Amino acid sequence: MTGDGTGARIVILHASNRSPDRAWSAVGELPGARFAVMPGYSTDGPATFDQDRWEARLLETCDAGATVVAHSFGGPVAMRAAARRPDLVRALVLFEPAAYALARANPAVEDHIGRVQTVLDRAATLPPAEFAVAFAAALAGQTIAPPTDSADLLAAERQRRLPGPWSLDTTDRIGVPTLVVTGGWNDEYEAIASRIVGARHVTLAGHGHRPQDHPDAVGVVRAFLDEA
């Protein structure tokens, strides 16, 4: 079986609105890596989110003993999948997992949820371009022009169909070796990382919500897999 040198394949799970080819940098080039493409992110067009469907699609991509690498919204999906099927998922690498359900009552987390949920509550009534503007403002206080590019509109439509990640069924006790990588830029993700029981936590600063873009990210993942 091809893999990373440990004899197990690496399966990479994207986040909320990026297709696999836009989601990963050098980490996606780890030897033997394959991408798990979620419902609505292929040629089938955007789809309403269903956690069981995402989880099943992820596990279909895993050989026995795979390592799953997930980012952001994909994090809580991968966490529950690993907890349920340790025979398929032997280790987990989470880049800024959006496991907000684990950190409720944290002030930064509650502030984020309050802002974003207001937009999600009316998402079904907003065209994709209007949703993208409102979502960016709620998420990060950004003022953006309404997207017109087809790829950006598709990303907005994908995001529009997703719930807040705090609504996902999320476990804090995964049961397999787990590495959490954060960017050190945001109190929400640091709080989340602290609530994942037994996980190793590494901070790679300078790339915001995408610590997988850090030049040391591949080395950190390789070192963890060698030990795991």
PDB file of N, CA, C and O in Angstrom, residues 36-112:
ATOM      1  N   ALA A  36     -10.383  13.121   0.038  1.00  0.00           N
ATOM      2  CA  ALA A  36     -11.774  12.743   0.248  1.00  0.00           C
ATOM      3  C   ALA A  36     -12.636  13.912  -0.203  1.00  0.00           C
ATOM      4  O   ALA A  36     -12.533  15.012   0.340  1.00  0.00           O
ATOM      5  N   VAL A  37     -13.458  13.691  -1.208  1.00  0.00           N
ATOM      6  CA  VAL A  37     -14.282  14.755  -1.782  1.00  0.00           C
ATOM      7  C   VAL A  37     -15.711  14.596  -1.264  1.00  0.00           C
ATOM      8  O   VAL A  37     -16.368  13.592  -1.514  1.00  0.00           O
ATOM      9  N   MET A  38     -16.169  15.586  -0.542  1.00  0.00           N
ATOM     10  CA  MET A  38     -17.449  15.493   0.131  1.00  0.00           C
ATOM     11  C   MET A  38     -18.625  15.730  -0.815  1.00  0.00           C
ATOM     12  O   MET A  38     -18.460  16.312  -1.895  1.00  0.00           O
ATOM     13  N   PRO A  39     -19.833  15.280  -0.431  1.00  0.00           N
ATOM     14  CA  PRO A  39     -21.018  15.535  -1.260  1.00  0.00           C
ATOM     15  C   PRO A  39     -21.177  17.026  -1.544  1.00  0.00           C
ATOM     16  O   PRO A  39     -21.074  17.860  -0.645  1.00  0.00           O
ATOM     17  N   GLY A  40     -21.393  17.361  -2.808  1.00  0.00           N
ATOM     18  CA  GLY A  40     -21.550  18.759  -3.193  1.00  0.00           C
ATOM     19  C   GLY A  40     -20.273  19.443  -3.629  1.00  0.00           C
ATOM     20  O   GLY A  40     -20.293  20.606  -4.018  1.00  0.00           O
ATOM     21  N   TYR A  41     -19.145  18.738  -3.584  1.00  0.00           N
ATOM     22  CA  TYR A  41     -17.861  19.348  -3.918  1.00  0.00           C
ATOM     23  C   TYR A  41     -17.236  18.729  -5.161  1.00  0.00           C
ATOM     24  O   TYR A  41     -16.075  18.957  -5.463  1.00  0.00           O
ATOM     25  N   SER A  42     -18.009  17.960  -5.886  1.00  0.00           N
ATOM     26  CA  SER A  42     -17.533  17.362  -7.127  1.00  0.00           C
ATOM     27  C   SER A  42     -18.408  17.875  -8.256  1.00  0.00           C
ATOM     28  O   SER A  42     -18.911  18.990  -8.202  1.00  0.00           O
ATOM     29  N   THR A  43     -18.625  17.069  -9.245  1.00  0.00           N
ATOM     30  CA  THR A  43     -19.459  17.484 -10.378  1.00  0.00           C
ATOM     31  C   THR A  43     -20.945  17.378 -10.068  1.00  0.00           C
ATOM     32  O   THR A  43     -21.774  17.741 -10.900  1.00  0.00           O
ATOM     33  N   ASP A  44     -21.277  16.897  -8.850  1.00  0.00           N
ATOM     34  CA  ASP A  44     -22.679  16.726  -8.500  1.00  0.00           C
ATOM     35  C   ASP A  44     -23.358  18.036  -8.098  1.00  0.00           C
ATOM     36  O   ASP A  44     -24.569  18.084  -7.921  1.00  0.00           O
ATOM     37  N   GLY A  45     -22.600  19.117  -7.943  1.00  0.00           N
ATOM     38  CA  GLY A  45     -23.181  20.400  -7.581  1.00  0.00           C
ATOM     39  C   GLY A  45     -23.381  20.508  -6.083  1.00  0.00           C
ATOM     40  O   GLY A  45     -23.346  19.519  -5.354  1.00  0.00           O
ATOM     41  N   PRO A  46     -23.585  21.736  -5.574  1.00  0.00           N
ATOM     42  CA  PRO A  46     -23.742  21.956  -4.134  1.00  0.00           C
ATOM     43  C   PRO A  46     -24.857  21.108  -3.537  1.00  0.00           C
ATOM     44  O   PRO A  46     -25.872  20.839  -4.190  1.00  0.00           O
ATOM     45  N   ALA A  47     -24.661  20.674  -2.303  1.00  0.00           N
ATOM     46  CA  ALA A  47     -25.633  19.806  -1.641  1.00  0.00           C
ATOM     47  C   ALA A  47     -25.834  20.263  -0.205  1.00  0.00           C
ATOM     48  O   ALA A  47     -24.917  20.789   0.429  1.00  0.00           O
ATOM     49  N   THR A  48     -27.025  20.054   0.305  1.00  0.00           N
ATOM     50  CA  THR A  48     -27.306  20.347   1.706  1.00  0.00           C
ATOM     51  C   THR A  48     -26.486  19.413   2.585  1.00  0.00           C
ATOM     52  O   THR A  48     -26.373  18.215   2.312  1.00  0.00           O
ATOM     53  N   PHE A  49     -25.930  19.936   3.650  1.00  0.00           N
ATOM     54  CA  PHE A  49     -25.030  19.169   4.509  1.00  0.00           C
ATOM     55  C   PHE A  49     -25.769  18.090   5.283  1.00  0.00           C
ATOM     56  O   PHE A  49     -26.865  18.299   5.799  1.00  0.00           O
ATOM     57  N   ASP A  50     -25.121  16.935   5.370  1.00  0.00           N
ATOM     58  CA  ASP A  50     -25.571  15.841   6.216  1.00  0.00           C
ATOM     59  C   ASP A  50     -24.319  15.206   6.813  1.00  0.00           C
ATOM     60  O   ASP A  50     -23.477  14.680   6.076  1.00  0.00           O
ATOM     61  N   GLN A  51     -24.161  15.281   8.123  1.00  0.00           N
ATOM     62  CA  GLN A  51     -22.926  14.808   8.739  1.00  0.00           C
ATOM     63  C   GLN A  51     -22.690  13.327   8.487  1.00  0.00           C
ATOM     64  O   GLN A  51     -21.551  12.906   8.246  1.00  0.00           O
ATOM     65  N   ASP A  52     -23.731  12.529   8.531  1.00  0.00           N
ATOM     66  CA  ASP A  52     -23.560  11.100   8.271  1.00  0.00           C
ATOM     67  C   ASP A  52     -23.057  10.842   6.858  1.00  0.00           C
ATOM     68  O   ASP A  52     -22.224   9.956   6.635  1.00  0.00           O
ATOM     69  N   ARG A  53     -23.551  11.613   5.885  1.00  0.00           N
ATOM     70  CA  ARG A  53     -23.100  11.438   4.502  1.00  0.00           C
ATOM     71  C   ARG A  53     -21.642  11.843   4.349  1.00  0.00           C
ATOM     72  O   ARG A  53     -20.874  11.160   3.652  1.00  0.00           O
ATOM     73  N   TRP A  54     -21.251  12.955   4.972  1.00  0.00           N
ATOM     74  CA  TRP A  54     -19.851  13.366   4.911  1.00  0.00           C
ATOM     75  C   TRP A  54     -18.963  12.303   5.557  1.00  0.00           C
ATOM     76  O   TRP A  54     -17.911  11.941   5.022  1.00  0.00           O
ATOM     77  N   GLU A  55     -19.384  11.816   6.705  1.00  0.00           N
ATOM     78  CA  GLU A  55     -18.588  10.821   7.409  1.00  0.00           C
ATOM     79  C   GLU A  55     -18.459   9.533   6.592  1.00  0.00           C
ATOM     80  O   GLU A  55     -17.362   8.964   6.479  1.00  0.00           O
ATOM     81  N   ALA A  56     -19.557   9.093   5.997  1.00  0.00           N
ATOM     82  CA  ALA A  56     -19.506   7.882   5.180  1.00  0.00           C
ATOM     83  C   ALA A  56     -18.583   8.065   3.981  1.00  0.00           C
ATOM     84  O   ALA A  56     -17.808   7.163   3.638  1.00  0.00           O
ATOM     85  N   ARG A  57     -18.649   9.233   3.335  1.00  0.00           N
ATOM     86  CA  ARG A  57     -17.776   9.505   2.191  1.00  0.00           C
ATOM     87  C   ARG A  57     -16.309   9.502   2.609  1.00  0.00           C
ATOM     88  O   ARG A  57     -15.447   8.981   1.890  1.00  0.00           O
ATOM     89  N   LEU A  58     -16.021  10.080   3.773  1.00  0.00           N
ATOM     90  CA  LEU A  58     -14.649  10.075   4.275  1.00  0.00           C
ATOM     91  C   LEU A  58     -14.174   8.650   4.510  1.00  0.00           C
ATOM     92  O   LEU A  58     -13.082   8.259   4.065  1.00  0.00           O
ATOM     93  N   LEU A  59     -14.967   7.847   5.189  1.00  0.00           N
ATOM     94  CA  LEU A  59     -14.548   6.494   5.523  1.00  0.00           C
ATOM     95  C   LEU A  59     -14.430   5.613   4.295  1.00  0.00           C
ATOM     96  O   LEU A  59     -13.598   4.695   4.256  1.00  0.00           O
ATOM     97  N   GLU A  60     -15.231   5.880   3.266  1.00  0.00           N
ATOM     98  CA  GLU A  60     -15.112   5.137   2.006  1.00  0.00           C
ATOM     99  C   GLU A  60     -13.746   5.355   1.363  1.00  0.00           C
ATOM    100  O   GLU A  60     -13.268   4.509   0.599  1.00  0.00           O
ATOM    101  N   THR A  61     -13.121   6.498   1.653  1.00  0.00           N
ATOM    102  CA  THR A  61     -11.840   6.841   1.053  1.00  0.00           C
ATOM    103  C   THR A  61     -10.675   6.247   1.827  1.00  0.00           C
ATOM    104  O   THR A  61      -9.548   6.220   1.339  1.00  0.00           O
ATOM    105  N   CYS A  62     -10.938   5.754   3.043  1.00  0.00           N
ATOM    106  CA  CYS A  62      -9.876   5.261   3.922  1.00  0.00           C
ATOM    107  C   CYS A  62      -9.632   3.770   3.744  1.00  0.00           C
ATOM    108  O   CYS A  62     -10.582   2.978   3.737  1.00  0.00           O
ATOM    109  N   ASP A  63      -8.376   3.404   3.590  1.00  0.00           N
ATOM    110  CA  ASP A  63      -7.990   2.017   3.769  1.00  0.00           C
ATOM    111  C   ASP A  63      -7.832   1.771   5.269  1.00  0.00           C
ATOM    112  O   ASP A  63      -7.682   2.710   6.050  1.00  0.00           O
ATOM    113  N   ALA A  64      -7.847   0.509   5.672  1.00  0.00           N
ATOM    114  CA  ALA A  64      -7.642   0.191   7.080  1.00  0.00           C
ATOM    115  C   ALA A  64      -6.308   0.768   7.553  1.00  0.00           C
ATOM    116  O   ALA A  64      -5.277   0.584   6.908  1.00  0.00           O
ATOM    117  N   GLY A  65      -6.332   1.486   8.665  1.00  0.00           N
ATOM    118  CA  GLY A  65      -5.117   2.067   9.218  1.00  0.00           C
ATOM    119  C   GLY A  65      -4.700   3.370   8.590  1.00  0.00           C
ATOM    120  O   GLY A  65      -3.548   3.771   8.681  1.00  0.00           O
ATOM    121  N   ALA A  66      -5.628   4.077   7.960  1.00  0.00           N
ATOM    122  CA  ALA A  66      -5.292   5.360   7.324  1.00  0.00           C
ATOM    123  C   ALA A  66      -5.080   6.450   8.364  1.00  0.00           C
ATOM    124  O   ALA A  66      -5.585   6.384   9.488  1.00  0.00           O
ATOM    125  N   THR A  67      -4.355   7.468   7.960  1.00  0.00           N
ATOM    126  CA  THR A  67      -4.271   8.717   8.715  1.00  0.00           C
ATOM    127  C   THR A  67      -5.135   9.735   8.004  1.00  0.00           C
ATOM    128  O   THR A  67      -5.015   9.934   6.801  1.00  0.00           O
ATOM    129  N   VAL A  68      -6.026  10.387   8.743  1.00  0.00           N
ATOM    130  CA  VAL A  68      -6.870  11.425   8.168  1.00  0.00           C
ATOM    131  C   VAL A  68      -6.319  12.791   8.570  1.00  0.00           C
ATOM    132  O   VAL A  68      -6.035  13.045   9.744  1.00  0.00           O
ATOM    133  N   VAL A  69      -6.166  13.649   7.571  1.00  0.00           N
ATOM    134  CA  VAL A  69      -5.721  15.033   7.774  1.00  0.00           C
ATOM    135  C   VAL A  69      -6.891  15.930   7.386  1.00  0.00           C
ATOM    136  O   VAL A  69      -7.371  15.867   6.248  1.00  0.00           O
ATOM    137  N   ALA A  70      -7.376  16.753   8.319  1.00  0.00           N
ATOM    138  CA  ALA A  70      -8.575  17.555   8.066  1.00  0.00           C
ATOM    139  C   ALA A  70      -8.345  19.000   8.469  1.00  0.00           C
ATOM    140  O   ALA A  70      -7.562  19.293   9.366  1.00  0.00           O
ATOM    141  N   HIS A  71      -9.083  19.893   7.801  1.00  0.00           N
ATOM    142  CA  HIS A  71      -8.972  21.331   8.068  1.00  0.00           C
ATOM    143  C   HIS A  71     -10.337  21.897   8.422  1.00  0.00           C
ATOM    144  O   HIS A  71     -11.344  21.546   7.791  1.00  0.00           O
ATOM    145  N   SER A  72     -10.387  22.758   9.417  1.00  0.00           N
ATOM    146  CA  SER A  72     -11.522  23.607   9.737  1.00  0.00           C
ATOM    147  C   SER A  72     -12.823  22.807   9.864  1.00  0.00           C
ATOM    148  O   SER A  72     -12.953  21.941  10.722  1.00  0.00           O
ATOM    149  N   PHE A  73     -13.820  23.080   9.011  1.00  0.00           N
ATOM    150  CA  PHE A  73     -15.113  22.409   9.086  1.00  0.00           C
ATOM    151  C   PHE A  73     -14.972  20.898   8.972  1.00  0.00           C
ATOM    152  O   PHE A  73     -15.774  20.146   9.543  1.00  0.00           O
ATOM    153  N   GLY A  74     -13.959  20.441   8.240  1.00  0.00           N
ATOM    154  CA  GLY A  74     -13.743  19.007   8.129  1.00  0.00           C
ATOM    155  C   GLY A  74     -13.278  18.370   9.425  1.00  0.00           C
ATOM    156  O   GLY A  74     -13.384  17.146   9.592  1.00  0.00           O
ATOM    157  N   GLY A  75     -12.783  19.188  10.362  1.00  0.00           N
ATOM    158  CA  GLY A  75     -12.254  18.662  11.608  1.00  0.00           C
ATOM    159  C   GLY A  75     -13.240  17.856  12.423  1.00  0.00           C
ATOM    160  O   GLY A  75     -12.984  16.676  12.731  1.00  0.00           O
ATOM    161  N   PRO A  76     -14.391  18.436  12.809  1.00  0.00           N
ATOM    162  CA  PRO A  76     -15.325  17.649  13.613  1.00  0.00           C
ATOM    163  C   PRO A  76     -15.885  16.432  12.889  1.00  0.00           C
ATOM    164  O   PRO A  76     -16.210  15.427  13.524  1.00  0.00           O
ATOM    165  N   VAL A  77     -15.991  16.499  11.563  1.00  0.00           N
ATOM    166  CA  VAL A  77     -16.414  15.317  10.793  1.00  0.00           C
ATOM    167  C   VAL A  77     -15.380  14.207  10.963  1.00  0.00           C
ATOM    168  O   VAL A  77     -15.715  13.052  11.251  1.00  0.00           O
ATOM    169  N   ALA A  78     -14.105  14.557  10.798  1.00  0.00           N
ATOM    170  CA  ALA A  78     -13.038  13.563  10.922  1.00  0.00           C
ATOM    171  C   ALA A  78     -12.929  13.039  12.348  1.00  0.00           C
ATOM    172  O   ALA A  78     -12.651  11.843  12.557  1.00  0.00           O
ATOM    173  N   MET A  79     -13.165  13.898  13.327  1.00  0.00           N
ATOM    174  CA  MET A  79     -13.055  13.484  14.727  1.00  0.00           C
ATOM    175  C   MET A  79     -14.077  12.408  15.071  1.00  0.00           C
ATOM    176  O   MET A  79     -13.746  11.395  15.687  1.00  0.00           O
ATOM    177  N   ARG A  80     -15.326  12.611  14.663  1.00  0.00           N
ATOM    178  CA  ARG A  80     -16.338  11.599  14.964  1.00  0.00           C
ATOM    179  C   ARG A  80     -16.091  10.323  14.175  1.00  0.00           C
ATOM    180  O   ARG A  80     -16.277   9.206  14.688  1.00  0.00           O
ATOM    181  N   ALA A  81     -15.664  10.471  12.926  1.00  0.00           N
ATOM    182  CA  ALA A  81     -15.377   9.285  12.113  1.00  0.00           C
ATOM    183  C   ALA A  81     -14.275   8.443  12.747  1.00  0.00           C
ATOM    184  O   ALA A  81     -14.372   7.208  12.796  1.00  0.00           O
ATOM    185  N   ALA A  82     -13.223   9.097  13.230  1.00  0.00           N
ATOM    186  CA  ALA A  82     -12.112   8.366  13.845  1.00  0.00           C
ATOM    187  C   ALA A  82     -12.544   7.690  15.140  1.00  0.00           C
ATOM    188  O   ALA A  82     -12.140   6.553  15.429  1.00  0.00           O
ATOM    189  N   ALA A  83     -13.374   8.380  15.922  1.00  0.00           N
ATOM    190  CA  ALA A  83     -13.840   7.802  17.181  1.00  0.00           C
ATOM    191  C   ALA A  83     -14.709   6.568  16.936  1.00  0.00           C
ATOM    192  O   ALA A  83     -14.663   5.594  17.698  1.00  0.00           O
ATOM    193  N   ARG A  84     -15.488   6.594  15.861  1.00  0.00           N
ATOM    194  CA  ARG A  84     -16.384   5.477  15.556  1.00  0.00           C
ATOM    195  C   ARG A  84     -15.685   4.328  14.848  1.00  0.00           C
ATOM    196  O   ARG A  84     -16.091   3.176  15.000  1.00  0.00           O
ATOM    197  N   ARG A  85     -14.672   4.648  14.045  1.00  0.00           N
ATOM    198  CA  ARG A  85     -14.035   3.609  13.224  1.00  0.00           C
ATOM    199  C   ARG A  85     -12.508   3.646  13.364  1.00  0.00           C
ATOM    200  O   ARG A  85     -11.784   3.905  12.406  1.00  0.00           O
ATOM    201  N   PRO A  86     -12.003   3.348  14.562  1.00  0.00           N
ATOM    202  CA  PRO A  86     -10.538   3.328  14.723  1.00  0.00           C
ATOM    203  C   PRO A  86      -9.873   2.224  13.920  1.00  0.00           C
ATOM    204  O   PRO A  86      -8.653   2.236  13.750  1.00  0.00           O
ATOM    205  N   ASP A  87     -10.657   1.245  13.437  1.00  0.00           N
ATOM    206  CA  ASP A  87     -10.087   0.222  12.573  1.00  0.00           C
ATOM    207  C   ASP A  87      -9.684   0.793  11.226  1.00  0.00           C
ATOM    208  O   ASP A  87      -8.753   0.290  10.572  1.00  0.00           O
ATOM    209  N   LEU A  88     -10.368   1.847  10.795  1.00  0.00           N
ATOM    210  CA  LEU A  88     -10.043   2.496   9.529  1.00  0.00           C
ATOM    211  C   LEU A  88      -9.132   3.702   9.719  1.00  0.00           C
ATOM    212  O   LEU A  88      -8.281   3.974   8.869  1.00  0.00           O
ATOM    213  N   VAL A  89      -9.316   4.435  10.788  1.00  0.00           N
ATOM    214  CA  VAL A  89      -8.536   5.656  11.032  1.00  0.00           C
ATOM    215  C   VAL A  89      -7.613   5.411  12.213  1.00  0.00           C
ATOM    216  O   VAL A  89      -8.051   5.305  13.352  1.00  0.00           O
ATOM    217  N   ARG A  90      -6.326   5.312  11.930  1.00  0.00           N
ATOM    218  CA  ARG A  90      -5.377   5.007  13.006  1.00  0.00           C
ATOM    219  C   ARG A  90      -4.803   6.242  13.646  1.00  0.00           C
ATOM    220  O   ARG A  90      -4.267   6.209  14.751  1.00  0.00           O
ATOM    221  N   ALA A  91      -4.867   7.393  12.949  1.00  0.00           N
ATOM    222  CA  ALA A  91      -4.328   8.640  13.484  1.00  0.00           C
ATOM    223  C   ALA A  91      -5.022   9.799  12.801  1.00  0.00           C
ATOM    224  O   ALA A  91      -5.590   9.661  11.715  1.00  0.00           O
ATOM    225  N   LEU A  92      -4.962  10.962  13.454  1.00  0.00           N
ATOM    226  CA  LEU A  92      -5.699  12.126  12.993  1.00  0.00           C
ATOM    227  C   LEU A  92      -4.814  13.358  13.106  1.00  0.00           C
ATOM    228  O   LEU A  92      -4.145  13.569  14.122  1.00  0.00           O
ATOM    229  N   VAL A  93      -4.792  14.157  12.041  1.00  0.00           N
ATOM    230  CA  VAL A  93      -4.103  15.451  12.050  1.00  0.00           C
ATOM    231  C   VAL A  93      -5.156  16.509  11.736  1.00  0.00           C
ATOM    232  O   VAL A  93      -5.794  16.461  10.682  1.00  0.00           O
ATOM    233  N   LEU A  94      -5.319  17.470  12.633  1.00  0.00           N
ATOM    234  CA  LEU A  94      -6.372  18.480  12.509  1.00  0.00           C
ATOM    235  C   LEU A  94      -5.745  19.865  12.431  1.00  0.00           C
ATOM    236  O   LEU A  94      -5.092  20.314  13.381  1.00  0.00           O
ATOM    237  N   PHE A  95      -5.934  20.532  11.306  1.00  0.00           N
ATOM    238  CA  PHE A  95      -5.481  21.902  11.153  1.00  0.00           C
ATOM    239  C   PHE A  95      -6.644  22.840  11.502  1.00  0.00           C
ATOM    240  O   PHE A  95      -7.648  22.882  10.805  1.00  0.00           O
ATOM    241  N   GLU A  96      -6.496  23.552  12.609  1.00  0.00           N
ATOM    242  CA  GLU A  96      -7.526  24.477  13.104  1.00  0.00           C
ATOM    243  C   GLU A  96      -8.929  23.878  12.951  1.00  0.00           C
ATOM    244  O   GLU A  96      -9.780  24.412  12.224  1.00  0.00           O
ATOM    245  N   PRO A  97      -9.201  22.773  13.661  1.00  0.00           N
ATOM    246  CA  PRO A  97     -10.518  22.149  13.537  1.00  0.00           C
ATOM    247  C   PRO A  97     -11.616  23.053  14.079  1.00  0.00           C
ATOM    248  O   PRO A  97     -11.480  23.645  15.159  1.00  0.00           O
ATOM    249  N   ALA A  98     -12.717  23.143  13.352  1.00  0.00           N
ATOM    250  CA  ALA A  98     -13.830  24.001  13.773  1.00  0.00           C
ATOM    251  C   ALA A  98     -14.761  23.237  14.713  1.00  0.00           C
ATOM    252  O   ALA A  98     -15.983  23.195  14.526  1.00  0.00           O
ATOM    253  N   ALA A  99     -14.188  22.642  15.743  1.00  0.00           N
ATOM    254  CA  ALA A  99     -14.944  21.849  16.712  1.00  0.00           C
ATOM    255  C   ALA A  99     -15.509  22.768  17.797  1.00  0.00           C
ATOM    256  O   ALA A  99     -15.265  22.585  18.994  1.00  0.00           O
ATOM    257  N   TYR A 100     -16.281  23.747  17.371  1.00  0.00           N
ATOM    258  CA  TYR A 100     -16.797  24.765  18.282  1.00  0.00           C
ATOM    259  C   TYR A 100     -17.668  24.182  19.379  1.00  0.00           C
ATOM    260  O   TYR A 100     -17.765  24.761  20.467  1.00  0.00           O
ATOM    261  N   ALA A 101     -18.310  23.059  19.120  1.00  0.00           N
ATOM    262  CA  ALA A 101     -19.194  22.465  20.130  1.00  0.00           C
ATOM    263  C   ALA A 101     -18.433  22.120  21.404  1.00  0.00           C
ATOM    264  O   ALA A 101     -19.035  22.058  22.487  1.00  0.00           O
ATOM    265  N   LEU A 102     -17.134  21.912  21.302  1.00  0.00           N
ATOM    266  CA  LEU A 102     -16.336  21.536  22.471  1.00  0.00           C
ATOM    267  C   LEU A 102     -15.977  22.729  23.344  1.00  0.00           C
ATOM    268  O   LEU A 102     -15.555  22.540  24.490  1.00  0.00           O
ATOM    269  N   ALA A 103     -16.101  23.929  22.809  1.00  0.00           N
ATOM    270  CA  ALA A 103     -15.605  25.108  23.536  1.00  0.00           C
ATOM    271  C   ALA A 103     -16.706  26.120  23.815  1.00  0.00           C
ATOM    272  O   ALA A 103     -16.435  27.312  23.950  1.00  0.00           O
ATOM    273  N   ARG A 104     -17.948  25.655  23.888  1.00  0.00           N
ATOM    274  CA  ARG A 104     -19.035  26.554  24.241  1.00  0.00           C
ATOM    275  C   ARG A 104     -18.768  27.156  25.623  1.00  0.00           C
ATOM    276  O   ARG A 104     -18.171  26.547  26.494  1.00  0.00           O
ATOM    277  N   ALA A 105     -19.211  28.375  25.803  1.00  0.00           N
ATOM    278  CA  ALA A 105     -19.025  29.175  27.019  1.00  0.00           C
ATOM    279  C   ALA A 105     -17.700  29.935  27.010  1.00  0.00           C
ATOM    280  O   ALA A 105     -17.518  30.852  27.813  1.00  0.00           O
ATOM    281  N   ASN A 106     -16.774  29.572  26.105  1.00  0.00           N
ATOM    282  CA  ASN A 106     -15.584  30.405  25.945  1.00  0.00           C
ATOM    283  C   ASN A 106     -16.010  31.725  25.306  1.00  0.00           C
ATOM    284  O   ASN A 106     -16.742  31.727  24.311  1.00  0.00           O
ATOM    285  N   PRO A 107     -15.607  32.877  25.853  1.00  0.00           N
ATOM    286  CA  PRO A 107     -16.103  34.159  25.341  1.00  0.00           C
ATOM    287  C   PRO A 107     -15.846  34.383  23.854  1.00  0.00           C
ATOM    288  O   PRO A 107     -16.728  34.863  23.135  1.00  0.00           O
ATOM    289  N   ALA A 108     -14.656  34.047  23.374  1.00  0.00           N
ATOM    290  CA  ALA A 108     -14.349  34.252  21.957  1.00  0.00           C
ATOM    291  C   ALA A 108     -15.216  33.355  21.083  1.00  0.00           C
ATOM    292  O   ALA A 108     -15.701  33.772  20.021  1.00  0.00           O
ATOM    293  N   VAL A 109     -15.426  32.120  21.519  1.00  0.00           N
ATOM    294  CA  VAL A 109     -16.249  31.181  20.763  1.00  0.00           C
ATOM    295  C   VAL A 109     -17.701  31.655  20.721  1.00  0.00           C
ATOM    296  O   VAL A 109     -18.338  31.653  19.661  1.00  0.00           O
ATOM    297  N   GLU A 110     -18.225  32.082  21.859  1.00  0.00           N
ATOM    298  CA  GLU A 110     -19.610  32.538  21.895  1.00  0.00           C
ATOM    299  C   GLU A 110     -19.820  33.802  21.067  1.00  0.00           C
ATOM    300  O   GLU A 110     -20.864  33.971  20.419  1.00  0.00           O
ATOM    301  N   ASP A 111     -18.832  34.675  21.058  1.00  0.00           N
ATOM    302  CA  ASP A 111     -18.934  35.877  20.231  1.00  0.00           C
ATOM    303  C   ASP A 111     -18.981  35.509  18.753  1.00  0.00           C
ATOM    304  O   ASP A 111     -19.794  36.050  17.992  1.00  0.00           O
ATOM    305  N   HIS A 112     -18.135  34.585  18.348  1.00  0.00           N
ATOM    306  CA  HIS A 112     -18.120  34.124  16.956  1.00  0.00           C
ATOM    307  C   HIS A 112     -19.468  33.510  16.577  1.00  0.00           C
ATOM    308  O   HIS A 112     -20.047  33.842  15.528  1.00  0.00           O
TER     309      HIS A 112
END
